[in-house]
Amino acid sequence: MATVGCWTDLAEVASTADGLAWLGRLTGLLAGYGAAILVALMARIPYLDRTIGSDRLSRWHALGGRGTLALSVAHMVFAMSARVVRSGVWEGTFGLVLYAPGILEATVSLAFLLAVGLISAPAIRSRMSYEAWHYAHFLTYVAIYLGFAHQLTGPSFGGVGAWAWRALYLGVAALLLWYRFALPVIRSRRHRLCVAGIRRESPDVVSVYISGDDLDRLAAEPGQFFRWRFLTKGMWWAANPYSLSAVPSGRHLRITVKAAGTHSRALFSLTPGTRVWAEGPYGALTAARSRSDRILLIAGGVGISPLRALFESMPGDVTLLYLARTVEDLVLRGELDAIAAARGARVHYTVNEDLTVPLTGRSLSRAFPDLADYDVFVCGPRGMTQKALNALRRAGVPKQQIHLENFDF
């Protein structure tokens, strides 16, 4: 709908400058629409999160971000080129930026978007902490704010179109403010979350117990995660995602975290009574995805956290396959053995090269001859989950029966 006016004007293109200007309008409209959709994907709308999943929404956001950035750059190139053809190089570049309405703000907006795109490149992102990467993305909101005024100065907007465009952006802004900022504050004040205790599971893994009031009203499910903000020195400014590692109750929640960065290492020094703000619950790696009464859970490293909660709570015939580098990395092993004994389930541990069930299609088919009838839940580092996904497909498991959650940022 946003581009209808642009397409109806195509017949009036009569020169090179007209053609370049038309392409500039089209790419600008698509970039503006894409920017609104990108923010909506990350607004943490519960319906989208529970039906699609946070990790898939993040992948769509990343893919859409690259497309929107490319359209924004193309818009700038086409618009400037049209102006250069009509008025010369100086007027089409510096003159356009400095004197045309809204163009300077749009230029700064594009610079911010390019900066966010640069730090999202895998080579740079892998060198940044989650906290730095996360907060740098707030530049996106500044960029969209600066670019919005420029969008309404274009020839494609007037009357109903301008108001519809405003409604789109205001609606997305309202969803963002409510679900990402207002609701977490309201829930944290209502439930009065605080650290109840910590327990070291291994030299580099810790479990944090959080207590609060009426936690069942959060409607958290095994397999989901929250973004946790611990209100203590050095940690209050960051909200990091950690999965529930035990079935949630009305009084307690638990997370189990491996020390992999500044924030996760600081969890080891938390003291009971520390206030907590929690955003969530998020994630679609829950029992609701299962359509079979036979379940295989495949966990890698600390990816056991959400699957441990599912292992305890999922109905049906459940088997857990847990992979780790060393025996010491098999955290929560005592709990897993106790759960297996209590419910008559099976658990297989694979360590380093001594693989009882290696992640290949042949070995999985041998261990589970009817694996194609299973629902399979996988959680772990990205490399491990990709290997598991390839093996499961070779073993004949239908795509719709494989449920993944990557916890790499």
Coordinates of C-alpha atoms in Angstrom, one line a residue:
M1 CA 0.0 0.0 0.0
A2 CA 2.9 2.4 0.8
T3 CA 4.3 2.0 -2.7
V4 CA 1.0 2.3 -4.7
G5 CA 1.5 6.0 -5.5
C6 CA 5.0 5.3 -6.5
W7 CA 4.0 2.7 -9.1
T8 CA 1.2 4.8 -10.5
D9 CA 3.7 7.5 -11.2
L10 CA 6.0 5.2 -13.2
A11 CA 4.3 6.2 -16.5
E12 CA 5.4 9.8 -15.9
V13 CA 9.1 8.9 -15.9
A14 CA 10.5 10.7 -19.0
S15 CA 14.2 11.2 -18.4
T16 CA 17.3 9.7 -16.6
A17 CA 16.8 12.0 -13.7
D18 CA 13.2 11.1 -13.4
G19 CA 14.1 7.4 -13.4
L20 CA 16.7 7.8 -10.7
A21 CA 14.3 9.9 -8.6
W22 CA 11.6 7.3 -9.0
L23 CA 14.0 4.5 -7.9
G24 CA 15.0 6.7 -5.0
R25 CA 11.3 7.0 -3.9
L26 CA 10.6 3.3 -4.2
T27 CA 13.7 2.2 -2.3
G28 CA 13.1 4.9 0.4
L29 CA 9.5 3.7 0.9
L30 CA 10.5 0.1 1.2
A31 CA 13.4 1.0 3.6
G32 CA 11.0 3.0 5.8
Y33 CA 8.5 0.2 5.9
G34 CA 11.3 -2.3 6.6
A35 CA 12.5 -0.2 9.6
A36 CA 9.1 -0.3 11.2
I37 CA 8.8 -4.1 10.8
L38 CA 12.4 -4.6 12.2
V39 CA 11.4 -2.8 15.4
A40 CA 8.1 -4.8 15.6
L41 CA 10.0 -8.1 15.4
M42 CA 12.2 -7.1 18.4
A43 CA 9.3 -5.6 20.5
R44 CA 9.0 -8.9 22.3
I45 CA 5.3 -9.2 21.5
P46 CA 4.2 -12.3 23.5
Y47 CA 2.1 -13.8 20.7
L48 CA 5.0 -13.7 18.2
D49 CA 7.5 -14.9 20.7
R50 CA 5.5 -18.0 21.8
T51 CA 4.4 -19.0 18.3
I52 CA 7.6 -18.2 16.3
G53 CA 10.3 -18.2 18.9
S54 CA 12.9 -15.6 20.0
D55 CA 15.8 -17.1 18.1
R56 CA 13.8 -17.3 14.8
L57 CA 12.6 -13.7 15.3
S58 CA 16.2 -12.6 15.8
R59 CA 17.3 -14.3 12.6
W60 CA 14.5 -12.6 10.7
H61 CA 15.5 -9.3 12.3
A62 CA 19.1 -9.8 11.2
L63 CA 18.1 -10.8 7.6
G64 CA 15.6 -7.9 7.4
G65 CA 18.2 -5.5 8.8
R66 CA 20.6 -6.3 6.0
G67 CA 17.9 -5.8 3.4
T68 CA 16.7 -2.5 5.0
L69 CA 20.2 -1.2 5.2
A70 CA 20.8 -2.1 1.5
L71 CA 17.6 -0.3 0.6
S72 CA 18.5 2.8 2.6
V73 CA 21.9 3.0 0.9
A74 CA 20.3 2.5 -2.5
H75 CA 17.8 5.3 -1.7
M76 CA 20.6 7.7 -0.9
V77 CA 22.5 6.8 -4.1
F78 CA 19.5 7.1 -6.4
A79 CA 18.2 10.3 -4.8
M80 CA 21.6 12.0 -4.9
S81 CA 22.2 10.8 -8.5
A82 CA 19.0 12.3 -9.6
R83 CA 19.9 15.6 -8.0
V84 CA 23.4 15.5 -9.6
V85 CA 22.0 14.9 -13.1
R86 CA 19.6 17.9 -12.6
S87 CA 21.7 20.4 -10.7
G88 CA 25.4 19.3 -10.7
V89 CA 27.7 17.5 -8.3
W90 CA 27.9 20.2 -5.6
E91 CA 24.1 20.8 -5.4
G92 CA 23.3 17.1 -5.7
T93 CA 25.6 16.1 -2.8
F94 CA 26.6 18.7 -0.2
G95 CA 23.9 21.2 -1.2
L96 CA 21.2 18.5 -0.9
V97 CA 22.5 17.3 2.6
L98 CA 22.9 20.8 4.0
Y99 CA 19.9 22.6 2.7
A100 CA 17.1 20.2 1.7
P101 CA 14.5 19.6 4.5
G102 CA 15.1 16.5 6.6
I103 CA 18.2 15.4 4.6
L104 CA 20.8 16.1 7.2
E105 CA 18.9 14.1 9.8
A106 CA 18.4 11.3 7.3
T107 CA 22.2 11.3 6.6
V108 CA 23.0 11.0 10.3
S109 CA 20.3 8.3 10.5
L110 CA 21.9 6.3 7.7
A111 CA 25.4 6.7 9.4
F112 CA 23.9 5.2 12.6
L113 CA 22.3 2.3 10.7
L114 CA 25.6 1.6 8.9
A115 CA 27.4 1.6 12.3
V116 CA 24.9 -1.0 13.7
G117 CA 25.3 -3.1 10.6
L118 CA 29.0 -3.0 10.9
I119 CA 29.1 -4.3 14.5
S120 CA 26.6 -7.0 13.6
A121 CA 29.1 -8.5 11.2
P122 CA 30.2 -11.9 12.6
A123 CA 33.9 -11.0 12.7
I124 CA 33.2 -7.9 14.8
R125 CA 30.3 -9.2 16.9
S126 CA 32.4 -12.2 18.1
R127 CA 34.9 -9.8 19.6
M128 CA 32.2 -7.8 21.6
S129 CA 30.6 -8.6 24.9
Y130 CA 26.8 -9.3 24.7
E131 CA 26.2 -6.1 26.8
A132 CA 28.2 -3.8 24.5
W133 CA 26.6 -5.4 21.4
H134 CA 23.1 -5.1 22.9
Y135 CA 23.3 -1.5 23.9
A136 CA 25.0 -0.4 20.7
H137 CA 21.8 -1.5 18.9
F138 CA 19.9 1.2 20.7
L139 CA 21.4 3.5 18.0
T140 CA 18.8 1.9 15.7
Y141 CA 16.0 3.7 17.6
V142 CA 17.9 7.0 17.3
A143 CA 18.3 6.3 13.5
I144 CA 14.7 5.6 13.0
Y145 CA 13.6 8.6 14.9
L146 CA 15.9 10.9 12.8
G147 CA 14.8 9.2 9.6
F148 CA 11.0 9.4 10.3
A149 CA 10.7 13.2 9.7
H150 CA 12.6 12.8 6.4
Q151 CA 10.2 10.1 5.3
L152 CA 7.2 12.5 5.5
T153 CA 8.9 15.2 3.4
G154 CA 8.8 12.9 0.3
P155 CA 6.3 13.4 -2.5
S156 CA 4.6 10.0 -1.8
F157 CA 2.9 11.2 1.4
G158 CA -0.1 13.4 1.8
G159 CA -3.4 13.3 3.4
V160 CA -4.5 9.7 4.4
G161 CA -1.1 8.3 3.4
A162 CA 0.8 10.4 5.8
W163 CA -1.6 9.6 8.7
A164 CA -1.4 5.9 7.9
W165 CA 2.4 6.1 8.0
R166 CA 2.3 7.9 11.3
A167 CA -0.1 5.3 12.7
L168 CA 2.2 2.5 11.6
Y169 CA 5.2 4.1 13.4
L170 CA 3.2 5.1 16.5
G171 CA 1.7 1.6 16.8
V172 CA 5.1 0.0 16.6
A173 CA 6.5 2.5 19.1
A174 CA 3.6 1.8 21.5
L175 CA 4.2 -2.0 21.4
L176 CA 8.0 -1.4 21.9
L177 CA 7.5 0.9 24.9
W178 CA 4.9 -1.4 26.6
Y179 CA 6.5 -4.8 26.1
R180 CA 10.2 -3.9 26.4
F181 CA 10.1 -1.2 29.0
A182 CA 6.8 -0.6 30.9
L183 CA 5.7 -4.2 31.4
P184 CA 9.0 -5.5 32.9
V185 CA 9.0 -2.7 35.4
I186 CA 5.3 -3.4 36.4
R187 CA 5.9 -7.1 36.8
S188 CA 9.2 -6.7 38.7
R189 CA 7.4 -4.4 41.2
R190 CA 4.4 -6.7 41.5
H191 CA 6.4 -9.9 42.0
R192 CA 9.3 -8.4 44.1
L193 CA 11.9 -10.7 42.7
C194 CA 15.2 -11.2 44.6
V195 CA 18.1 -13.6 44.7
A196 CA 17.3 -16.4 47.2
G197 CA 20.7 -18.2 46.9
I198 CA 23.4 -19.4 44.6
R199 CA 25.0 -22.8 44.1
R200 CA 28.2 -23.7 42.2
E201 CA 27.6 -26.6 39.9
S202 CA 31.2 -26.7 38.6
P203 CA 34.2 -24.3 38.6
D204 CA 32.6 -22.3 35.8
V205 CA 28.8 -22.9 36.2
V206 CA 26.5 -21.5 38.8
S207 CA 22.8 -21.9 39.6
V208 CA 21.0 -18.8 40.8
Y209 CA 17.7 -19.2 42.8
I210 CA 15.2 -16.3 42.5
S211 CA 12.2 -16.0 44.8
G212 CA 9.2 -13.8 44.5
D213 CA 5.5 -13.4 45.1
D214 CA 2.8 -15.1 42.9
L215 CA 5.3 -16.2 40.3
D216 CA 2.7 -18.5 38.8
R217 CA 1.1 -15.4 37.4
L218 CA 4.1 -15.0 35.1
A219 CA 2.8 -18.2 33.3
A220 CA 6.4 -19.3 32.6
E221 CA 6.8 -22.7 31.1
P222 CA 9.7 -25.2 31.2
G223 CA 12.1 -24.4 28.3
Q224 CA 11.6 -20.7 28.4
F225 CA 13.9 -17.9 29.4
F226 CA 13.9 -14.4 30.9
R227 CA 16.2 -11.4 30.5
W228 CA 17.5 -10.9 33.9
R229 CA 18.7 -7.5 35.4
F230 CA 20.3 -7.9 38.8
L231 CA 20.2 -4.6 40.7
T232 CA 23.6 -4.5 42.1
K233 CA 26.9 -2.7 41.4
G234 CA 28.2 -3.4 37.9
M235 CA 25.1 -5.4 36.8
W236 CA 22.0 -3.2 37.0
W237 CA 22.5 -1.7 33.6
A238 CA 22.5 -5.1 31.7
A239 CA 19.6 -7.5 31.1
N240 CA 21.0 -10.8 29.8
P241 CA 19.0 -13.8 28.6
Y242 CA 19.2 -17.0 30.7
S243 CA 16.9 -20.0 30.5
L244 CA 15.0 -21.6 33.4
S245 CA 16.9 -24.7 34.5
A246 CA 14.1 -26.1 36.7
V247 CA 10.3 -26.3 36.5
P248 CA 9.0 -22.8 37.7
S249 CA 6.8 -22.7 40.7
G250 CA 4.8 -20.0 42.4
R251 CA 7.6 -19.1 44.7
H252 CA 10.9 -19.9 43.0
L253 CA 12.7 -19.7 39.6
R254 CA 16.2 -21.0 38.8
I255 CA 18.7 -20.3 36.2
T256 CA 22.0 -22.2 35.5
V257 CA 24.7 -20.2 33.8
K258 CA 28.2 -20.8 32.5
A259 CA 30.8 -18.0 33.0
A260 CA 31.4 -16.8 29.5
G261 CA 31.5 -13.0 29.9
T262 CA 31.6 -10.2 32.4
H263 CA 27.9 -10.4 33.3
S264 CA 27.8 -14.2 33.7
R265 CA 31.0 -14.3 35.7
A266 CA 29.5 -11.7 38.1
L267 CA 26.7 -14.0 38.9
F268 CA 29.1 -16.0 41.1
S269 CA 29.4 -13.1 43.5
L270 CA 25.7 -12.4 43.9
T271 CA 24.4 -12.2 47.5
P272 CA 21.0 -13.3 48.7
G273 CA 18.5 -10.4 48.9
T274 CA 19.8 -8.7 45.7
R275 CA 16.7 -7.3 43.9
V276 CA 16.0 -8.6 40.4
W277 CA 14.1 -7.3 37.4
A278 CA 13.0 -10.0 34.9
E279 CA 11.7 -9.5 31.3
G280 CA 9.7 -12.4 30.0
P281 CA 9.0 -15.2 29.8
Y282 CA 10.3 -15.6 26.3
G283 CA 10.9 -18.5 23.9
A284 CA 8.9 -21.2 22.2
L285 CA 11.0 -24.3 23.1
T286 CA 8.2 -25.7 25.2
A287 CA 6.2 -28.9 25.4
A288 CA 3.5 -27.2 23.3
R289 CA 5.6 -27.8 20.2
S290 CA 5.5 -31.6 20.6
R291 CA 3.1 -33.7 18.6
S292 CA 4.4 -37.1 19.5
D293 CA 4.5 -39.0 22.8
R294 CA 8.1 -40.0 22.1
I295 CA 10.7 -37.2 22.8
L296 CA 14.4 -36.9 22.3
L297 CA 16.2 -34.0 24.0
I298 CA 19.7 -33.2 22.7
A299 CA 21.7 -30.8 24.9
G300 CA 25.2 -29.4 24.4
G301 CA 27.1 -27.9 27.4
V302 CA 25.1 -25.4 29.4
G303 CA 22.4 -25.8 26.8
I304 CA 21.2 -28.4 29.3
S305 CA 19.4 -25.6 31.2
P306 CA 16.1 -25.4 29.4
L307 CA 16.2 -29.1 28.5
R308 CA 16.6 -30.2 32.1
A309 CA 13.3 -28.4 32.9
L310 CA 11.7 -30.2 29.9
F311 CA 13.2 -33.5 30.9
E312 CA 11.4 -33.3 34.3
S313 CA 8.1 -32.0 33.0
M314 CA 7.4 -33.3 29.5
P315 CA 4.8 -36.1 29.3
G316 CA 5.5 -39.2 27.3
D317 CA 8.5 -41.4 26.6
V318 CA 11.5 -39.0 27.0
T319 CA 15.1 -39.6 26.3
L320 CA 17.9 -37.1 27.0
L321 CA 21.2 -37.1 25.1
Y322 CA 23.7 -34.8 26.8
L323 CA 27.0 -33.9 25.1
A324 CA 29.9 -32.1 26.9
R325 CA 33.7 -31.7 26.5
T326 CA 34.6 -33.3 29.9
V327 CA 32.9 -35.1 32.7
E328 CA 33.1 -31.9 34.8
D329 CA 31.1 -30.1 32.1
L330 CA 28.1 -32.5 32.7
V331 CA 26.4 -30.1 35.1
L332 CA 23.3 -31.0 36.9
R333 CA 24.1 -34.7 36.4
G334 CA 22.9 -35.8 39.8
E335 CA 19.5 -34.1 39.1
L336 CA 19.2 -35.7 35.7
D337 CA 19.9 -39.2 37.0
A338 CA 17.3 -38.6 39.7
I339 CA 14.7 -37.4 37.2
A340 CA 15.4 -40.4 34.9
A341 CA 15.0 -42.8 37.8
A342 CA 11.8 -41.2 39.1
R343 CA 10.0 -41.1 35.8
G344 CA 11.6 -44.2 34.1
A345 CA 13.3 -42.1 31.4
R346 CA 16.7 -42.6 29.8
V347 CA 19.7 -40.3 29.8
H348 CA 22.9 -40.8 27.7
Y349 CA 26.1 -38.9 28.4
T350 CA 28.7 -38.3 25.7
V351 CA 32.0 -36.8 26.6
N352 CA 34.8 -35.8 24.1
E353 CA 35.9 -38.7 21.9
D354 CA 34.2 -41.3 24.0
L355 CA 30.9 -40.9 22.2
T356 CA 28.3 -43.5 23.1
V357 CA 25.9 -41.8 20.6
P358 CA 27.9 -39.6 18.2
L359 CA 26.1 -36.8 16.4
T360 CA 25.8 -38.5 13.0
G361 CA 22.8 -39.6 11.1
R362 CA 23.9 -43.2 11.1
S363 CA 24.6 -43.4 14.8
L364 CA 21.4 -41.8 15.8
S365 CA 19.4 -44.1 13.5
R366 CA 21.2 -47.1 15.1
A367 CA 20.5 -45.8 18.7
F368 CA 16.9 -44.8 17.8
P369 CA 15.6 -47.1 14.9
D370 CA 12.3 -45.3 14.8
L371 CA 13.7 -41.8 15.2
A372 CA 11.5 -40.4 12.4
D373 CA 8.5 -40.8 14.8
Y374 CA 10.1 -38.6 17.5
D375 CA 9.9 -35.0 18.3
V376 CA 13.4 -33.8 18.9
F377 CA 14.4 -30.7 21.0
V378 CA 17.9 -29.3 20.6
C379 CA 19.7 -26.6 22.6
G380 CA 23.4 -25.8 22.8
P381 CA 26.2 -23.8 21.1
R382 CA 25.5 -22.9 17.5
G383 CA 28.1 -25.3 16.0
M384 CA 26.7 -28.2 18.0
T385 CA 23.1 -27.4 17.1
Q386 CA 23.9 -27.2 13.4
K387 CA 25.7 -30.6 13.6
A388 CA 22.7 -32.1 15.4
L389 CA 20.3 -30.6 12.8
N390 CA 22.3 -32.1 9.9
A391 CA 22.4 -35.5 11.7
L392 CA 18.7 -35.6 12.4
R393 CA 17.8 -34.7 8.8
R394 CA 20.1 -37.5 7.6
A395 CA 18.4 -39.8 10.0
G396 CA 15.0 -39.0 8.4
V397 CA 13.5 -36.8 11.1
P398 CA 11.0 -34.4 9.4
K399 CA 11.8 -30.7 9.7
Q400 CA 8.6 -29.9 11.6
Q401 CA 9.6 -32.4 14.3
I402 CA 12.9 -30.7 15.0
H403 CA 12.8 -27.9 17.6
L404 CA 15.9 -25.7 18.0
E405 CA 16.9 -22.9 20.2
N406 CA 20.3 -21.2 19.8
F407 CA 21.5 -19.2 22.8
D408 CA 24.5 -17.6 21.0
F409 CA 23.9 -13.8 20.6

